[in-house]
Coordinates of C-alpha atoms in Angstrom, one line a residue:
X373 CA -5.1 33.0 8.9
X374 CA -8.0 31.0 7.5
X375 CA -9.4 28.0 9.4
X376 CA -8.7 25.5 6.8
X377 CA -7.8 22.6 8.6
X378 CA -6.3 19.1 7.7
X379 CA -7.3 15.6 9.0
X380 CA -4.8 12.8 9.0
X381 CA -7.2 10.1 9.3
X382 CA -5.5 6.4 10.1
X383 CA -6.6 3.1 10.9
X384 CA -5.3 1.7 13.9
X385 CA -2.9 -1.6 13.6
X386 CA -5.0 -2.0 9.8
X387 CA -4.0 -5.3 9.2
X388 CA -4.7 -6.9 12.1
X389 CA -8.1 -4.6 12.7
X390 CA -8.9 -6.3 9.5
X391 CA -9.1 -9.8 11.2
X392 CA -10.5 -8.8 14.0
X393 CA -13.9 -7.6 12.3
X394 CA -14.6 -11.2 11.2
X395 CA -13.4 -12.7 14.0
X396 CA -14.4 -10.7 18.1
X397 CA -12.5 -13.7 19.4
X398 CA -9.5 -11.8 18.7
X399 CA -10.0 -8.9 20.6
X400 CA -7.3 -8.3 23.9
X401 CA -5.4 -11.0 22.0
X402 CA -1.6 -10.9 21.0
X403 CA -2.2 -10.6 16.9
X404 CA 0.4 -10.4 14.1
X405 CA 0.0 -10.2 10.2
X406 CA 3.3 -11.7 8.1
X407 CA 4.7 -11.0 4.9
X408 CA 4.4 -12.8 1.6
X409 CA 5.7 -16.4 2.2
X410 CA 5.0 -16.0 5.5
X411 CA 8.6 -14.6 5.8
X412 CA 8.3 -11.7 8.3
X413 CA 5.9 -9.7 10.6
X414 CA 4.1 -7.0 8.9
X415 CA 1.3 -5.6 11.8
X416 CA 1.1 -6.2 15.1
X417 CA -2.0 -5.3 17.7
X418 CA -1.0 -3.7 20.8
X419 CA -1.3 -7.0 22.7
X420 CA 1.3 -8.4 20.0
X421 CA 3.6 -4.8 20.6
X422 CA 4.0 -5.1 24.6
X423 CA 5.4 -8.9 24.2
X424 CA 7.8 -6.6 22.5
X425 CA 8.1 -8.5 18.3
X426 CA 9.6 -6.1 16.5
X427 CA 8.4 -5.2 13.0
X428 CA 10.1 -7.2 10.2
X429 CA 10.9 -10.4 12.9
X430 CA 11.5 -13.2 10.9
X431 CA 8.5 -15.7 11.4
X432 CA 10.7 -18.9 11.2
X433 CA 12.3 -17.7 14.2
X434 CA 9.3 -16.7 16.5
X435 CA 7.8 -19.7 16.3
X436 CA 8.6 -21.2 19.7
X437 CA 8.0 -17.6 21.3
X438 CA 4.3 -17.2 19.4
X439 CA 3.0 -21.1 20.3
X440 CA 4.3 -19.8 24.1
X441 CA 2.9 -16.2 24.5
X442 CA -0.5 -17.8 22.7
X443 CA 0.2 -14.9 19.5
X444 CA -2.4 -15.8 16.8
X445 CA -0.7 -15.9 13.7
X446 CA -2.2 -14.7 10.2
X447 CA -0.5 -14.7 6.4
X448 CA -1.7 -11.5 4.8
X449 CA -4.7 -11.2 3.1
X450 CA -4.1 -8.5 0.7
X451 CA -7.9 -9.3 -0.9
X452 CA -9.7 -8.6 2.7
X453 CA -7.7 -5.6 3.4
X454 CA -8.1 -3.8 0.4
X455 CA -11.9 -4.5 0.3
X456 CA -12.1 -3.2 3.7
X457 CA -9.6 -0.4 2.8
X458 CA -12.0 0.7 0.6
X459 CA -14.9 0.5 2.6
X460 CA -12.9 3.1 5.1
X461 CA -12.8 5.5 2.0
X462 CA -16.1 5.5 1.0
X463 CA -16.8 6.3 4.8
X464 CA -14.6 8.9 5.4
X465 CA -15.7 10.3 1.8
X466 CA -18.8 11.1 3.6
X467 CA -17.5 13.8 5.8
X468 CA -15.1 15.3 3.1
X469 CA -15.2 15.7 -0.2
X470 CA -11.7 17.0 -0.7
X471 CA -9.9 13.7 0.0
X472 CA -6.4 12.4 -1.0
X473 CA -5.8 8.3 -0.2
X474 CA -2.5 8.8 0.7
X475 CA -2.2 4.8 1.8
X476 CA -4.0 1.7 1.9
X477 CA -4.6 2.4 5.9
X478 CA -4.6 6.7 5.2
X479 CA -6.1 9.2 4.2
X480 CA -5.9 13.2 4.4
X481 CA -9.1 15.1 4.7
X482 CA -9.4 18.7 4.0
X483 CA -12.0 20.7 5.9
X484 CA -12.6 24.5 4.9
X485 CA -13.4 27.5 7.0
X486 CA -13.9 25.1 10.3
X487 CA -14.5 26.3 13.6
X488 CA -11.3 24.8 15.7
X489 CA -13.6 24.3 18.8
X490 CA -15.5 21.6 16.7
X491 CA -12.3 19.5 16.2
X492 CA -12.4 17.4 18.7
X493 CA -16.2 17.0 18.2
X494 CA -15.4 15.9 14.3
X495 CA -12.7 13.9 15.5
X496 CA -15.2 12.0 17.1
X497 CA -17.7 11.9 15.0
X498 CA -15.3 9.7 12.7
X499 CA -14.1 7.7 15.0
X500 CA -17.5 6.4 15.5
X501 CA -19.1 6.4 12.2
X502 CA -15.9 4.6 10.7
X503 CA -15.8 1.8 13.5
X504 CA -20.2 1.5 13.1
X505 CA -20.1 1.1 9.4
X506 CA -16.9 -0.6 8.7
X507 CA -15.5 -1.8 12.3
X508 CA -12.1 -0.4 12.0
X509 CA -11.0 1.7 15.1
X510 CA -9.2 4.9 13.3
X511 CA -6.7 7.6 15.1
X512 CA -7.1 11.3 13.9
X513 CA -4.8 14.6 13.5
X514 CA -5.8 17.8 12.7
X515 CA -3.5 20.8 11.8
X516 CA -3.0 23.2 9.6
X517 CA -0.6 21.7 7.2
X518 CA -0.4 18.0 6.2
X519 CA 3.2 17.7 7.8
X520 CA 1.5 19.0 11.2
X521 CA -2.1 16.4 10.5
X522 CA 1.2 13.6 10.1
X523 CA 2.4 14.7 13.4
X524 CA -0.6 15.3 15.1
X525 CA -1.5 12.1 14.0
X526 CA 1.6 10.0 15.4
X527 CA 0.8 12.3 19.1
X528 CA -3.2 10.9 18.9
X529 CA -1.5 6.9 19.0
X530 CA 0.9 8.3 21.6
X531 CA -1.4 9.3 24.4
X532 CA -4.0 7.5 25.5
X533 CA -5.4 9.8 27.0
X534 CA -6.6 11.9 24.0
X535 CA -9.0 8.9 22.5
X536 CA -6.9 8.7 19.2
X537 CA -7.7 12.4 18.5
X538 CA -5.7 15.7 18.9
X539 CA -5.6 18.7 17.4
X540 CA -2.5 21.2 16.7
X541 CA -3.7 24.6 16.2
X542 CA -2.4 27.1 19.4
X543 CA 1.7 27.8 19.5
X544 CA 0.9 26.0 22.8
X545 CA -0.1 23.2 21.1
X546 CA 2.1 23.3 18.2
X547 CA 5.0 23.9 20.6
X548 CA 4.6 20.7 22.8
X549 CA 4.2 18.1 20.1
X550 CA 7.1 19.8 18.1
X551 CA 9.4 18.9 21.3
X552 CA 7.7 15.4 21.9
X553 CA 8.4 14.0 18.6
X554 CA 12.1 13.3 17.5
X555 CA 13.4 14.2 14.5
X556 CA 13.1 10.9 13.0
X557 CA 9.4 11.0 12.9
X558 CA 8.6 14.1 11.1
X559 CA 6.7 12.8 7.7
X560 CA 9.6 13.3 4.7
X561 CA 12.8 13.4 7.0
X562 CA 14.4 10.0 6.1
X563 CA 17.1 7.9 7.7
X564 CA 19.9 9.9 6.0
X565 CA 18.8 13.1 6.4
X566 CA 17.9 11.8 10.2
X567 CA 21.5 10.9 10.7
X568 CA 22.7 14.2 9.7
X569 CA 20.5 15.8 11.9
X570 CA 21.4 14.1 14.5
X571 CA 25.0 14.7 14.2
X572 CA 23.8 18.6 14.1
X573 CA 22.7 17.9 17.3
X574 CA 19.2 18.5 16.1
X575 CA 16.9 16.1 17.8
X576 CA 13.5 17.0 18.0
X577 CA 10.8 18.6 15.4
X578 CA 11.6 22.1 17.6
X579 CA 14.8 21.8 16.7
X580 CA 14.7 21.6 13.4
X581 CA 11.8 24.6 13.1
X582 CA 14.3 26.6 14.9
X583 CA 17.4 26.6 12.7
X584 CA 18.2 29.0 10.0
X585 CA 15.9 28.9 6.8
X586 CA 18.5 29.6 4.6
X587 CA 20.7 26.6 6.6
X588 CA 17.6 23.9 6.0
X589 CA 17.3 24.5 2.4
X590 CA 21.1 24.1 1.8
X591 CA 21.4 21.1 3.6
X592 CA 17.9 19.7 3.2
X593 CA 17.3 20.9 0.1
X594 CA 13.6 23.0 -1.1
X595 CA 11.6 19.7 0.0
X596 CA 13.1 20.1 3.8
X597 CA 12.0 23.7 3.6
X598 CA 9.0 23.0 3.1
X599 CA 8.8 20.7 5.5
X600 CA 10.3 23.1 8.1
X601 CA 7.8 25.7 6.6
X602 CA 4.4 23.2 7.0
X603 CA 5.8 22.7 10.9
X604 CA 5.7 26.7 11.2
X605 CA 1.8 26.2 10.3
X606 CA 2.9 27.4 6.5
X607 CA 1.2 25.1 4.2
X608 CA 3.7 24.0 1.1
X609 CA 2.1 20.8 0.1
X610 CA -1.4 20.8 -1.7
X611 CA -4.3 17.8 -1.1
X612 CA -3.5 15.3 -4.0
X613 CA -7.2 14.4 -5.3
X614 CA -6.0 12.8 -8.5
X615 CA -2.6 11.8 -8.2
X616 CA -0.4 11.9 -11.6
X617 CA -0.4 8.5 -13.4
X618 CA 2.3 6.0 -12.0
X619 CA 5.6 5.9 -14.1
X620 CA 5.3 2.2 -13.9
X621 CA 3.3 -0.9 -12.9
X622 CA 4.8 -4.2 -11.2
X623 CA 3.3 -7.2 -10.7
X624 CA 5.9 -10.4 -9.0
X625 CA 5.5 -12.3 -6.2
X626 CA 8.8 -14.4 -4.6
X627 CA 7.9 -18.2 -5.2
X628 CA 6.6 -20.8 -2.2
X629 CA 9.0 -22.7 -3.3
X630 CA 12.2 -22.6 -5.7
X631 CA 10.8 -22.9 -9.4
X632 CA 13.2 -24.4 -12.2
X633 CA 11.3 -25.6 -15.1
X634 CA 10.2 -23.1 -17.7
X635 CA 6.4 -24.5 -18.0
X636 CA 6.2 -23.3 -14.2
X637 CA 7.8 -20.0 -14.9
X638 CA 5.9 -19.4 -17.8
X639 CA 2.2 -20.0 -15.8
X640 CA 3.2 -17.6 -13.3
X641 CA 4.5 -14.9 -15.4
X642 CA 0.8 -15.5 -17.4
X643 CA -0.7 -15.0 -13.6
X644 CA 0.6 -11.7 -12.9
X645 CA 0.2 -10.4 -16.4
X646 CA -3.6 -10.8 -15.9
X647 CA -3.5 -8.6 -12.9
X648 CA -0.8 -6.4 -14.2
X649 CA -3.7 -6.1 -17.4
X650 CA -6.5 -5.5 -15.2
X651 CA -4.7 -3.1 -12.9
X652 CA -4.2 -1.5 -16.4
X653 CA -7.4 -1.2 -17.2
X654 CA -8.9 -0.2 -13.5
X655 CA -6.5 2.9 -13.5
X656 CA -7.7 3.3 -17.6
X657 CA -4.3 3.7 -18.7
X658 CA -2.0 1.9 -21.4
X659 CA 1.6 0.4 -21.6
X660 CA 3.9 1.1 -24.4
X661 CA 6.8 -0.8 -22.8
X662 CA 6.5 -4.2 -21.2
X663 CA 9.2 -5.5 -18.9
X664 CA 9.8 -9.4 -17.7
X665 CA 12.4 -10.0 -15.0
X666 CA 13.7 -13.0 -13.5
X667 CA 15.8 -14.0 -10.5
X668 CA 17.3 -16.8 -8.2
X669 CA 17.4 -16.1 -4.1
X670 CA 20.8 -13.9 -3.5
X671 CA 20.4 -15.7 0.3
X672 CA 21.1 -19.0 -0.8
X673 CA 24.5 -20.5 -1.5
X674 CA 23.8 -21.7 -4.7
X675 CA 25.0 -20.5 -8.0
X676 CA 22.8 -17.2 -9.0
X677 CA 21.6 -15.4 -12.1
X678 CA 19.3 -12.7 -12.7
X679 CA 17.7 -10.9 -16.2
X680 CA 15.5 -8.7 -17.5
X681 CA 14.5 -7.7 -20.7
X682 CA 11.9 -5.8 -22.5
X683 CA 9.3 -5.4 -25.5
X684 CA 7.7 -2.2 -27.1
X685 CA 4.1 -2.5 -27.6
X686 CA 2.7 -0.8 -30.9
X687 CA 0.7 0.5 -30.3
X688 CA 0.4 1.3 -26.7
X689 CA -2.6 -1.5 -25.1
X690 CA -3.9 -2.5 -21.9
X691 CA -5.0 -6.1 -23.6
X692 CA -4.3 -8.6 -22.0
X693 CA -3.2 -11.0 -24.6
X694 CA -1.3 -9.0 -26.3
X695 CA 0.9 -8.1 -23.1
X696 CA 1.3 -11.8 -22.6
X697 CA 2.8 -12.4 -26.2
X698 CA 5.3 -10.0 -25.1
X699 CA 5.8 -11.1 -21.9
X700 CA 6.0 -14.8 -22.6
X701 CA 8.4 -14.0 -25.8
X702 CA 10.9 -11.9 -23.4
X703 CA 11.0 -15.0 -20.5
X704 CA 12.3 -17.5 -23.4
X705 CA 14.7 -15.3 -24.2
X706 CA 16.6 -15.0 -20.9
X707 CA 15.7 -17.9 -19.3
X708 CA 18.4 -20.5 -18.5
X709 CA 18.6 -24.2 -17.3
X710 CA 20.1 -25.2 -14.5
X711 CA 18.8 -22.8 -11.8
X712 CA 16.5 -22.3 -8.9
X713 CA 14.8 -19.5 -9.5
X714 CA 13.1 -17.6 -6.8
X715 CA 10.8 -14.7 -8.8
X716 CA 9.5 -13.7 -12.0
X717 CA 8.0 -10.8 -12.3
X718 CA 6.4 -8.4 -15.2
X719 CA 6.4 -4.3 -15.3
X720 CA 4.6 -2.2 -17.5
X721 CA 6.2 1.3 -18.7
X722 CA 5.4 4.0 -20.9
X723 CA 1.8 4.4 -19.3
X724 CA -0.4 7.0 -20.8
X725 CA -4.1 7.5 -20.2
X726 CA -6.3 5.2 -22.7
X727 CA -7.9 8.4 -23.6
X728 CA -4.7 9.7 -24.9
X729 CA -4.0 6.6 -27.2
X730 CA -3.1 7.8 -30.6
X731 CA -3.7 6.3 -33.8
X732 CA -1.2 3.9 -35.0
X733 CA -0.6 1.9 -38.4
X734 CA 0.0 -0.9 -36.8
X735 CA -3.5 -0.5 -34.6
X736 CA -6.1 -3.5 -34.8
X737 CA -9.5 -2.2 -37.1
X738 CA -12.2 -0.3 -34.9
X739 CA -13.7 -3.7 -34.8
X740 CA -10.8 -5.5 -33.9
X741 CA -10.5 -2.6 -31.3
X742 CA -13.7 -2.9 -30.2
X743 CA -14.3 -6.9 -29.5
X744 CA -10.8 -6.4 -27.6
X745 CA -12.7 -3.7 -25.4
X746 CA -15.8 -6.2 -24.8
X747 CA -13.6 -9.2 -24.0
X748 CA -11.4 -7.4 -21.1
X749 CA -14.5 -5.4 -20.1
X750 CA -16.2 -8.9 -19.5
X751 CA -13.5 -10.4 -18.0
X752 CA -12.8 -7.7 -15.4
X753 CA -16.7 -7.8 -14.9
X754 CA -16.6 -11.6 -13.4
X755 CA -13.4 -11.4 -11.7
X756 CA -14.1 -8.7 -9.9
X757 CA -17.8 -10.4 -8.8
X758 CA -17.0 -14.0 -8.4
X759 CA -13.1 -13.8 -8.1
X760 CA -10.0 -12.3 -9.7
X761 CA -8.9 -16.1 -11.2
X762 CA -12.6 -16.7 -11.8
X763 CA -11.3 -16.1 -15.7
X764 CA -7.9 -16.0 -16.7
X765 CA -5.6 -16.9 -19.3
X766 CA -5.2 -20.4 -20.1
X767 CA -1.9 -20.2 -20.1
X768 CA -1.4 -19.6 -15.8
X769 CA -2.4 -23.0 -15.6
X770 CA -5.5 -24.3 -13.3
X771 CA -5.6 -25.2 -9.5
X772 CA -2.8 -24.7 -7.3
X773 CA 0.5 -24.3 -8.2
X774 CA 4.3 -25.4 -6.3
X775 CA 5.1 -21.6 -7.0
X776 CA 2.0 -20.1 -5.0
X777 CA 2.7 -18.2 -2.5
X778 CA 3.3 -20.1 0.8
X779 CA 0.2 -18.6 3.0
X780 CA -0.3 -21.3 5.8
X781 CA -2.3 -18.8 8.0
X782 CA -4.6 -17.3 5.7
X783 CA -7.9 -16.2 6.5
X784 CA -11.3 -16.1 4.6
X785 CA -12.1 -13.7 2.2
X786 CA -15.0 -12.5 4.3
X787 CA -16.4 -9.9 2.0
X788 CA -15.6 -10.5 -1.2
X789 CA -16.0 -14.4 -1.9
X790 CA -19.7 -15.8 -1.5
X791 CA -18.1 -19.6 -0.4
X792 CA -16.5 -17.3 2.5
X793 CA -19.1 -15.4 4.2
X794 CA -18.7 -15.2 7.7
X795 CA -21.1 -17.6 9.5
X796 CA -23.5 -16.2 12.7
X797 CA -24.2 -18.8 14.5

């Protein structure tokens, strides 16, 4: 056996780390991070966890309990976290170059031909160079197999007493956090396959590793095997470094507040086709299909309706104004008066890489081609600098909208806007 080792690396309560960076004051503190709207909790610190608010509590209804238990309240602030998500990156880049981002708050590292007495040692060595240079506290796993790093992972938030690090490597080892963790939590056994389990009377990991082979894969198909398989220290699932292309890309957001005019529909829909463009563009890839959906809130008694409808693009483009001709064509089509609509949403299919575009007769000239190129490139260029509505179409509209997202707790963009640099004082 080779000593190839995985490293589930994870940042510690991410959301609410985030906040804490910017703002010490926080620290011992009962924290919590909410959905979009405010609607739900999303990430709670430890302080937030033993006053026992369950993930997904509806905010509405905590109210009384957060102004009483003193919990500081924050809307999500999907610009911070990313930039700080990829500060992690970068840092755990560093130690690794075969890396797969698994998540916005993971990673997996792959370390070759490693001693497993320097584990530990390693484990700690990123612990502290990711909380110096970015201040996010991180919990790491190291195994074999990437189901085993997952596992080894969840045991390093368990016990306190490991520092957020442990290592799986000896049948000892192995053996005692197969029989601590349930079922449940093994990375790719989902609810239903849980239940099943469960009524098999199969209840921990070291239950499932010790049933038949032949029995997992007919009841949990190839994927359980392998995930039975990457338990026994047998590693079935390779390091992604360049994950395949997505099959689609969705950009919607549910509305602050109830939207029923078409002018109002049509700005947001504009909004989120810039980002769905630029998203485009950042992945280098092009849409041959573009997809506009629309919706009322199913939760309210009021009368409902819901469409979608979709465009080709010929050719295949990642320009943004040609998306939104599409886009803007498809929402007069299926709109209808008369009701409260809760989302609109765009989603761009048929991706291919922009490399792979092929020539069309109905393509724009190469000059055509090539001013589109400049303008987007530009565009990006000064969002991504100054802001990403620092230039946008003029069809989202200007200044703040009825159909923003409702984000009463929102905190600064410390690290990406220049009006919202943390001050030292």
């Amino acid at each position: 056996m080779t000593n190839d080792f995985f490293a589930l690396v994870d940042c510690n309560n991410f959301y609410v780390s985030c906040q804490r960076v910017f703002d010490p004051r926080l620290e011992g503190k009962p924290v919590v991070v909410l959905s979009n709207n405010d609607g739900c909790v999303i990430a709670r610190s430890n302080e937030a966890k033993a006053l026992n608010i369950p993930m997904g509590a509806p905010a509405f209804k905590c109210k009384t309990f957060f102004e009483r238990n003193k919990v500081r309240v924050f809307s999500s602030n999907y610009t911070l976290y990313g930039d700080m998500s990829s500060r992690v990156m970068t840092t755990l880049g560093y130690f690794c170059p075969d890396m797969e981002i698994y998540s916005i708050d993971e990673s997996f590292l792959f370390f070759r031909s490693t001693d497993p007495a320097k584990l530990m040692d390693l484990g700690r060595a990123i612990q502290k160079t990711v909380l110096i240079w970015t201040g996010i506290p991180v919990s790491v796993g190291f195994a074999r197999t990437k189901t085993l790093a997952k596992l080894a992972n969840r045991l390093a938030k368990k016990n306190p007493d490991g520092n957020g690090i442990c290592v799986l490597d000896t049948h000892d080892q192995i053996h005692q956090g197969l029989s601590m963790t349930p079922v449940g939590d093994i990375w790719g056994i989902g609810r239903r396959y849980e239940t099943f389990l469960r009524s098999k009377r199969i209840q921990t990991a070291l239950d499932l590793v010790a049933m038949p082979q032949s029995w997992v894969q007919k009841h949990l198909t190839i994927t359980g095997l392998h995930t039975v398989l990457e338990l026994g220290q047998i590693p079935c699932i390779p390091l992604e470094q360049a994950p395949p292309p997505p099959g689609s890309l969705v950009c919607s957001r549910s509305f602050g507040t109830g939207v029923s005019d078409l002018a109002s529909l049509q700005e947001a829909l504009a909004t989120y086709v810039v980002r769905a463009g630029e998203k485009l563009r950042r992945k280098k890839l092009t849409a041959g299909c573009v997809h506009v959906f629309l919706a009322t809130n199913r939760f309210r008694p009021e009368p409902q309706y819901a469409r979608s409808a979709c465009l080709t693009l010929m050719p295949a483009t990642s320009y943004t104004p040609d998306i939104q001709t599409k886009a803007r064509a498809i929402l007069e089509k299926i709109y209808s008066p008369g009701y409260t609509f809760q989302k609109v949403g765009v989603m761009l299919t048929d991706l291919t890489p922009s490399s792979n575009r092929q020539r069309s007769f109905f393509a724009p000239s190469p000059q055509e081609q090539s001013r589109q190129h400049n303008l987007m490139k530009v565009m990006d260029t000064i969002n991504k600098q100054y802001g990403n509505t620092t230039v946008t179409l003029a069809s989202a509209g200007l200044g703040h909208k009825k159909w923003h997202m409702r984000r009463k707790f929102l905190s600064k963009r410390y690290t990406t806007s220049w009006a919202e640099l943390a001050e030292v004082s």
